[in-house]
XYZ file of C-alpha atoms in Angstrom:
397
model
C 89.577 121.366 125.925
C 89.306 122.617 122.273
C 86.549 124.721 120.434
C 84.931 122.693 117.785
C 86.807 122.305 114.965
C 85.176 120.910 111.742
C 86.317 119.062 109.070
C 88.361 121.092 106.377
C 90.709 120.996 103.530
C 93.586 123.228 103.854
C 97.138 124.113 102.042
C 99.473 123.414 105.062
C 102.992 122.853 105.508
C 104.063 119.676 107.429
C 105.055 121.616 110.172
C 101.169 122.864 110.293
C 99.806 119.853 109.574
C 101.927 118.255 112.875
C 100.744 121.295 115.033
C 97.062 120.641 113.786
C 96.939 116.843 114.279
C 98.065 117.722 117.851
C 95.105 120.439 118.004
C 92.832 117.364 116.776
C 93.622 115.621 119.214
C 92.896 118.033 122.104
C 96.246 117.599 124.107
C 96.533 118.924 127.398
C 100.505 120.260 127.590
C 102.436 121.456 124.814
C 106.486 121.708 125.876
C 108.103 124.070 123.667
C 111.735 124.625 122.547
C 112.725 126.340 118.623
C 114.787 125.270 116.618
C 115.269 125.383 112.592
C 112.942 123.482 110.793
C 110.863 122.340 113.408
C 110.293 125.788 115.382
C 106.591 126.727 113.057
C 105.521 123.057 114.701
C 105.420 124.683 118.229
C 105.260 128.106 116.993
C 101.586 127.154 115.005
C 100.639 125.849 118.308
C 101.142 129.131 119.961
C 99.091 130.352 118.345
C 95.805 128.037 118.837
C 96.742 129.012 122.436
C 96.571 132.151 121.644
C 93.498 132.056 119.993
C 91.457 130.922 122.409
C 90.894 127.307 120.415
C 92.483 125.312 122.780
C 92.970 125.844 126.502
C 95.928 123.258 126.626
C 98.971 124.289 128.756
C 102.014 125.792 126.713
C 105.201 125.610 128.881
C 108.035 127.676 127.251
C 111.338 126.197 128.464
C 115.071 126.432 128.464
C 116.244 123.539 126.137
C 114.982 120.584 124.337
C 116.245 118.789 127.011
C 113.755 120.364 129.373
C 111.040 119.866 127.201
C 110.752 116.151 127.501
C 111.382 116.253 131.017
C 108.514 118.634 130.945
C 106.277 116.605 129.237
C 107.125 112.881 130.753
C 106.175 114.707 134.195
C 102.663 116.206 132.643
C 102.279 112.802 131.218
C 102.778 110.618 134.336
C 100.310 113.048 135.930
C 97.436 112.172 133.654
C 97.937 114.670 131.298
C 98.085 113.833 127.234
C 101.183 115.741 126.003
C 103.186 117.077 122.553
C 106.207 118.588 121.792
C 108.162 118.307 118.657
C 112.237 118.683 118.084
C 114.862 118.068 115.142
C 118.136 117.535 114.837
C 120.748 118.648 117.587
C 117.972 119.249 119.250
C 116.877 115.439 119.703
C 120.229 114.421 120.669
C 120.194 116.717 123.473
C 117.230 114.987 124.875
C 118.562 111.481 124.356
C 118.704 111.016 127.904
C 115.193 111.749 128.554
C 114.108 109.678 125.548
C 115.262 106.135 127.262
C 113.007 107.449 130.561
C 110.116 108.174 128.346
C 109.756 104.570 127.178
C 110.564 102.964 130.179
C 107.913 104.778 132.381
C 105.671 103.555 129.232
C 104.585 107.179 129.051
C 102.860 107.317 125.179
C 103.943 111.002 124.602
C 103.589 112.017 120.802
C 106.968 114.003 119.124
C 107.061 114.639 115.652
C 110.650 114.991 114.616
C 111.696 117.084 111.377
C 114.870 115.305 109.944
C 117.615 117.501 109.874
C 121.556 116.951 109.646
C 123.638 117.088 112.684
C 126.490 118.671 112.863
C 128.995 118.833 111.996
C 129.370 120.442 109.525
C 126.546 122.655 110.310
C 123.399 122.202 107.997
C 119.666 122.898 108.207
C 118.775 120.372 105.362
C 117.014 116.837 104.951
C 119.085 114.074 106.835
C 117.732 110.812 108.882
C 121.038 111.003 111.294
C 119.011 112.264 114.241
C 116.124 110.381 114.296
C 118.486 106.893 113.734
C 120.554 106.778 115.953
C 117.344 106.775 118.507
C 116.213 103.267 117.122
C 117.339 102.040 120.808
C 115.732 104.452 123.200
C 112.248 102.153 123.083
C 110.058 104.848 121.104
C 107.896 103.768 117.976
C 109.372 105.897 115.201
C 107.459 106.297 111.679
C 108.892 108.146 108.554
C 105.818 110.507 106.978
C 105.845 110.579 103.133
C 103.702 113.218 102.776
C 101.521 116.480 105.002
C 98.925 114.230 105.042
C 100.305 111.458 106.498
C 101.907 114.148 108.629
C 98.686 115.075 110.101
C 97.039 111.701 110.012
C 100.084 109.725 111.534
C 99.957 112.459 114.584
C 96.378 111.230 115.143
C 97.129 107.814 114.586
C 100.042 108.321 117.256
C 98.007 108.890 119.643
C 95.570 105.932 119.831
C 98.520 103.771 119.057
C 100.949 105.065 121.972
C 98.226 104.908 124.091
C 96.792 101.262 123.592
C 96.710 99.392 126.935
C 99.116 96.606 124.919
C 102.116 99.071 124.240
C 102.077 102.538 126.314
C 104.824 103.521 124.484
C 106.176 106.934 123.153
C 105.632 107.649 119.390
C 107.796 109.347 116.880
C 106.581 110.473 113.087
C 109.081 111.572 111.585
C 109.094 113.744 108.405
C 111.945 115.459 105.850
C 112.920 118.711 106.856
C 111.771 121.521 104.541
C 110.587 119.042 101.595
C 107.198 118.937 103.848
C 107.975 120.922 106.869
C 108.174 124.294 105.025
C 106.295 123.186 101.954
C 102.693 123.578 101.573
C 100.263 120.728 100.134
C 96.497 120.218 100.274
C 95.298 118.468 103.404
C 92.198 117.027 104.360
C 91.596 117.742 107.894
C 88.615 115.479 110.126
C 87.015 117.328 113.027
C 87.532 118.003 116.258
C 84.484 115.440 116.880
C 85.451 112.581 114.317
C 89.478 112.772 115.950
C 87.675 112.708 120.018
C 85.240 109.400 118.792
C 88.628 107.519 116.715
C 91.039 108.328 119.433
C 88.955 108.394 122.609
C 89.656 109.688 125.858
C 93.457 109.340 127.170
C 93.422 107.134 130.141
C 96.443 106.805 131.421
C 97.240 103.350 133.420
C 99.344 105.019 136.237
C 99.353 108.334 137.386
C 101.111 110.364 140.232
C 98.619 111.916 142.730
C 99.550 113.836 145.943
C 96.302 111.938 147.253
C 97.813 108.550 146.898
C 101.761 108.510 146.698
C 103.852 106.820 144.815
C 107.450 106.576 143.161
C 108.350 105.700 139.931
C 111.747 105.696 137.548
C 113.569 105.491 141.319
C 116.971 103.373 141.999
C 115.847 99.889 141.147
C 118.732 96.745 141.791
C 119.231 94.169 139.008
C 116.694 91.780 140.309
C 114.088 93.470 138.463
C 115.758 95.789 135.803
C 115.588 93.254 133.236
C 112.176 91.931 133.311
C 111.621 95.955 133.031
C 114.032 95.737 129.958
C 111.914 92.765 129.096
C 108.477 94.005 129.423
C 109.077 97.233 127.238
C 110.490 94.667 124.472
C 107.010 92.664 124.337
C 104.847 95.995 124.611
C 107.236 97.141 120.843
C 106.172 93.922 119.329
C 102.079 93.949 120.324
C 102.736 97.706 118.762
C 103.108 95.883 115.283
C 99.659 94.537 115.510
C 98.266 97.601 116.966
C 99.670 99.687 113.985
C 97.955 97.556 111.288
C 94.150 97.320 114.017
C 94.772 101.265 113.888
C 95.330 102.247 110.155
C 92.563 100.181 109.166
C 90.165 101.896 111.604
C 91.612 104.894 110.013
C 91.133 103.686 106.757
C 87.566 102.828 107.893
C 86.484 106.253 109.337
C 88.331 108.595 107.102
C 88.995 106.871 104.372
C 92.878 106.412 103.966
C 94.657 103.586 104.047
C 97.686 103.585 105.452
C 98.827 99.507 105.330
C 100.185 99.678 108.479
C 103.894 98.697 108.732
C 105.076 98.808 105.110
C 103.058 99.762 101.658
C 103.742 97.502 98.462
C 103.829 98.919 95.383
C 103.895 96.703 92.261
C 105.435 93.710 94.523
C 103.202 90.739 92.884
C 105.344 89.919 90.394
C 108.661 91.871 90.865
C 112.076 90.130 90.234
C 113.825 93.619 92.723
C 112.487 95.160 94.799
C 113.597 98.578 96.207
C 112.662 99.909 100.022
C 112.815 103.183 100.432
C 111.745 105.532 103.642
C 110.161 109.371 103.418
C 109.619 111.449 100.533
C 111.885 109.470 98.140
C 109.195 107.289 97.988
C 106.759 109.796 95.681
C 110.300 109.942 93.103
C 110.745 105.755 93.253
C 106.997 105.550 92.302
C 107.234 107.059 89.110
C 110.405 105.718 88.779
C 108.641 101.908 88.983
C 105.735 102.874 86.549
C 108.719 104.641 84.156
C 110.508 100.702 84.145
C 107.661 98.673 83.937
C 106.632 100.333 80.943
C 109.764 99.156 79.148
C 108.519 95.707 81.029
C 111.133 95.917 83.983
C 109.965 93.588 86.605
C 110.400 95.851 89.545
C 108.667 96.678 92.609
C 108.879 98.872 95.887
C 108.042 98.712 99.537
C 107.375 101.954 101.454
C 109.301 101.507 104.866
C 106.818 103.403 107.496
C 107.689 102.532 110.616
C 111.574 101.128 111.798
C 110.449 100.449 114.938
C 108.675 98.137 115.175
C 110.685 96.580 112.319
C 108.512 94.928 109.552
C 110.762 91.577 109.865
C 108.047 89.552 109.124
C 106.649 91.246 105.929
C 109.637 92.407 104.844
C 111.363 88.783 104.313
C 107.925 87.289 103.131
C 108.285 89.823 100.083
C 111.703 88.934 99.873
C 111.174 85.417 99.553
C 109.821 85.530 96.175
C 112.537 88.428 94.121
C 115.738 88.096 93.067
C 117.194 91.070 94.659
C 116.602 93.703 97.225
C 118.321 97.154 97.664
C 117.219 99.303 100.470
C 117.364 103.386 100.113
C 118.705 105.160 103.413
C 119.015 108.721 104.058
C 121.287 107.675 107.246
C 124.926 106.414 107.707
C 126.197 103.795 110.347
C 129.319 104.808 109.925
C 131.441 101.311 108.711
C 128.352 99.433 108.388
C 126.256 100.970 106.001
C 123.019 102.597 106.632
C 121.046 102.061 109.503
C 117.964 100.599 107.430
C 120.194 98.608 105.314
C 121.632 96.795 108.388
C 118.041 95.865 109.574
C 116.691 94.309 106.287
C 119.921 92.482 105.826
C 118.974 91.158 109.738
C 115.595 89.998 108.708
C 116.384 88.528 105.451
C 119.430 86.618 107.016
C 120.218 83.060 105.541
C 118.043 83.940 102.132
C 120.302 83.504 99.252
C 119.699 86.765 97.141
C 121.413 90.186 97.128
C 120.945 92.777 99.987
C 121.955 96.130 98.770
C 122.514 99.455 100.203
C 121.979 102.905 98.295
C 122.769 105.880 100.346
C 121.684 109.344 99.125
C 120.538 112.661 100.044
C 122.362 112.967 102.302
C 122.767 116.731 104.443
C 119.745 117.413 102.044
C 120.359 117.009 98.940
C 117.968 116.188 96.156
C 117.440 112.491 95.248
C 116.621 112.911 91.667
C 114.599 110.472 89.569
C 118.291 109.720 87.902
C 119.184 108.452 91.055
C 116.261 106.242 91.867
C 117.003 104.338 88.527
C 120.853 104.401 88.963
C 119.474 101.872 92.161
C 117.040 99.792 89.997
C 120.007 99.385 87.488
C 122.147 98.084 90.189
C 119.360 95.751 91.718
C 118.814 94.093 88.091
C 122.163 93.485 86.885
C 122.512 92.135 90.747
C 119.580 89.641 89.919
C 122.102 88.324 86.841
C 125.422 88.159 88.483
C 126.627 88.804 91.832
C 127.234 92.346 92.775
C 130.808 93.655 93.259
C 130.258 95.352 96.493
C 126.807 95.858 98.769
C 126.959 99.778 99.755
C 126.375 102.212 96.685
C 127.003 105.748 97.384
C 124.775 107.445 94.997
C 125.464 110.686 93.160
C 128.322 111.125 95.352
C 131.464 112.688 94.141
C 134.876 111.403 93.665
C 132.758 107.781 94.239
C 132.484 105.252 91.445
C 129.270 103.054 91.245
């Protein structure tokens, strides 16, 4: 249990603002491994311990692997559980992440984007949280601390839904939020316990009445397993959008659910872009259709579940799409890119890939309208090539 709490505005970093969501929501374990830029996350929490605000359990252990193992055991006991990881650090528990989902155990883990070596690098990079697409967790990209904090809370009464009981993932840009400090408007303990209710978990291991789960299981029922966890990530699209507008309803944010449109009524392109690029393309947008540019953008939050369906409806009606990823599939393009051009598949207009910032470095406003240059000459003749490395040297456009 936690103190009261009551409603506040603070200056937070996003790495307070994930630790406070999960202080909101009056979690039970905290598993705790450091490491650079996600370490304040677990570290903040510590300190609520500490404190005396919140009584939850705070397990110190020996790797990141151990930390999910740690919390998908407090989890299938009953228990609502956190952690939080980045980088190297979520590879090592890639493993754990596929048991996670499949014991549809909805355990909350914000991730702070960081490169993965190597080379070695601290920065801003969506290479570790991609390549997890697969392991049957929702994952979210946060554009801002407040979404930071409000997407934690919104994790929870998403993950835990009777229709999806799945694992959830916000995600958000290593030191552009997690070490930098914004104004935050915080609910209270009260308002977070009467959105998100009381976790009740739909299987739970009790010495009192024994049983097994994740054992050996033969191939007559893996599949339908395989199955069943596939139909619980598509009722988590409807979910999302029930969710953020009962969010939107009590505390007065809207959040759109899967995607965000910005200026898509009557754009000929359209860019989609993921994390805190999406503040730069914004002003970009307004900057264009000032000198009457008809373009628009679509804020990606969550890649899984992918926004298919909304995505291609959009799509239907522009010229041209480009899509903005942080990510590289290496021979492919990035790993956003190859989604959209899934969904849109058999539309006859261009499906573009810009790739930039990546190992953290600064997508510049230059290099948001270097993309909507590309996208509207695209719309006029057909595009030389599909993957545009942006601001990258010794690479032509």
């Amino acid at each position: 249990m936690i103190e009261k709490i009551p409603a506040k505005k603070m200056v937070i970093t996003g790495d307070y603002a994930a630790a406070y969501g999960a202080l909101l929501c009056d979690v039970d374990v905290v598993a705790a491994y450091p490491i650079t830029p996600q370490t304040l996350i677990v570290e903040e929490f510590s300190n609520f311990v500490n404190d005396g605000i919140t009584d939850a359990e705070f397990i110190m252990v020996e790797s990141e692997h151990s930390a999910m193992s740690a919390c998908i055991a407090a989890q299938a006991a009953g228990a609502r559980t956190f952690t939080a990881t980045a980088s190297q650090g979520l590879a090592l528990m890639h493993e754990m992440l596929f048991i996670a989902s499949a014991l549809r155990l909805p355990i909350v883990m914000p991730v702070v984007n960081r490169t993965v070596a190597a080379p070695i690098g601290i920065w801003c990079e969506h290479n570790d949280s991609m390549p997890q697409r697969d392991t049957g967790w929702i994952q979210m990209s946060c554009e801002d601390n407040q979404e930071v904090l409000d997407m934690v809370i919104m994790a929870y009464k998403i993950g835990e839904h009777k229709d999806v009981l799945l694992p959830v993932m916000p995600c958000l840009d290593a030191f552009i939020l997690s070490h930098t400090v914004e104004p935050v408007n915080a609910p209270s303990s009260d308002e977070v316990a009467d959105f998100i209710g009381k976790y009740e978990p739909h299987a739970v291991l009790d010495p009192d009445n024994p049983m097994a789960i994740g054992t050996f299981t033969p191939p007559e029922y893996i599949q339908e397993l395989r199955y069943q966890t596939h139909v619980a990530m598509e009722n988590a699209k409807n979910v999302i959008k029930k969710v953020t507008k009962e969010f939107a309803s009590k505390f007065g944010r809207e959040y759109h659910g899967l995607i965000e449109e910005y200026r898509c009524d009557d754009a000929e392109v359209i860019l989609i872009t993921v994390g805190t690029v999406t503040g730069t393309a914004r002003e970009v947008v307004d900057d264009l259709r000032q000198k009457g540019k008809k373009v628009g953008l679509i804020k990606l939050r969550f890649y899984r579940p992918f926004p298919a369906e909304e995505i291609r409806k959009i799509a239907e009606n522009v010229k041209a799409i480009g899509v903005y990823d942080r990510a590289i599939s290496y021979g492919s393009g990035g790993p956003l890119f190859i989604e959209t051009r899934h969904a849109l598949y058999g539309l006859d207009l261009p499906v573009l890939n810009f790739l930039a910032g990546l190992g953290g470095r600064d997508v510049m406003t230059k290099d948001v309208e270097k993309m909507y240059e590309i996208l509207l000459k695209a719309k006029e003749e057909k595009p030389a090539k599909e993957i545009y490395w942006i601001g990258t040297r010794g690479v032509s456009i």
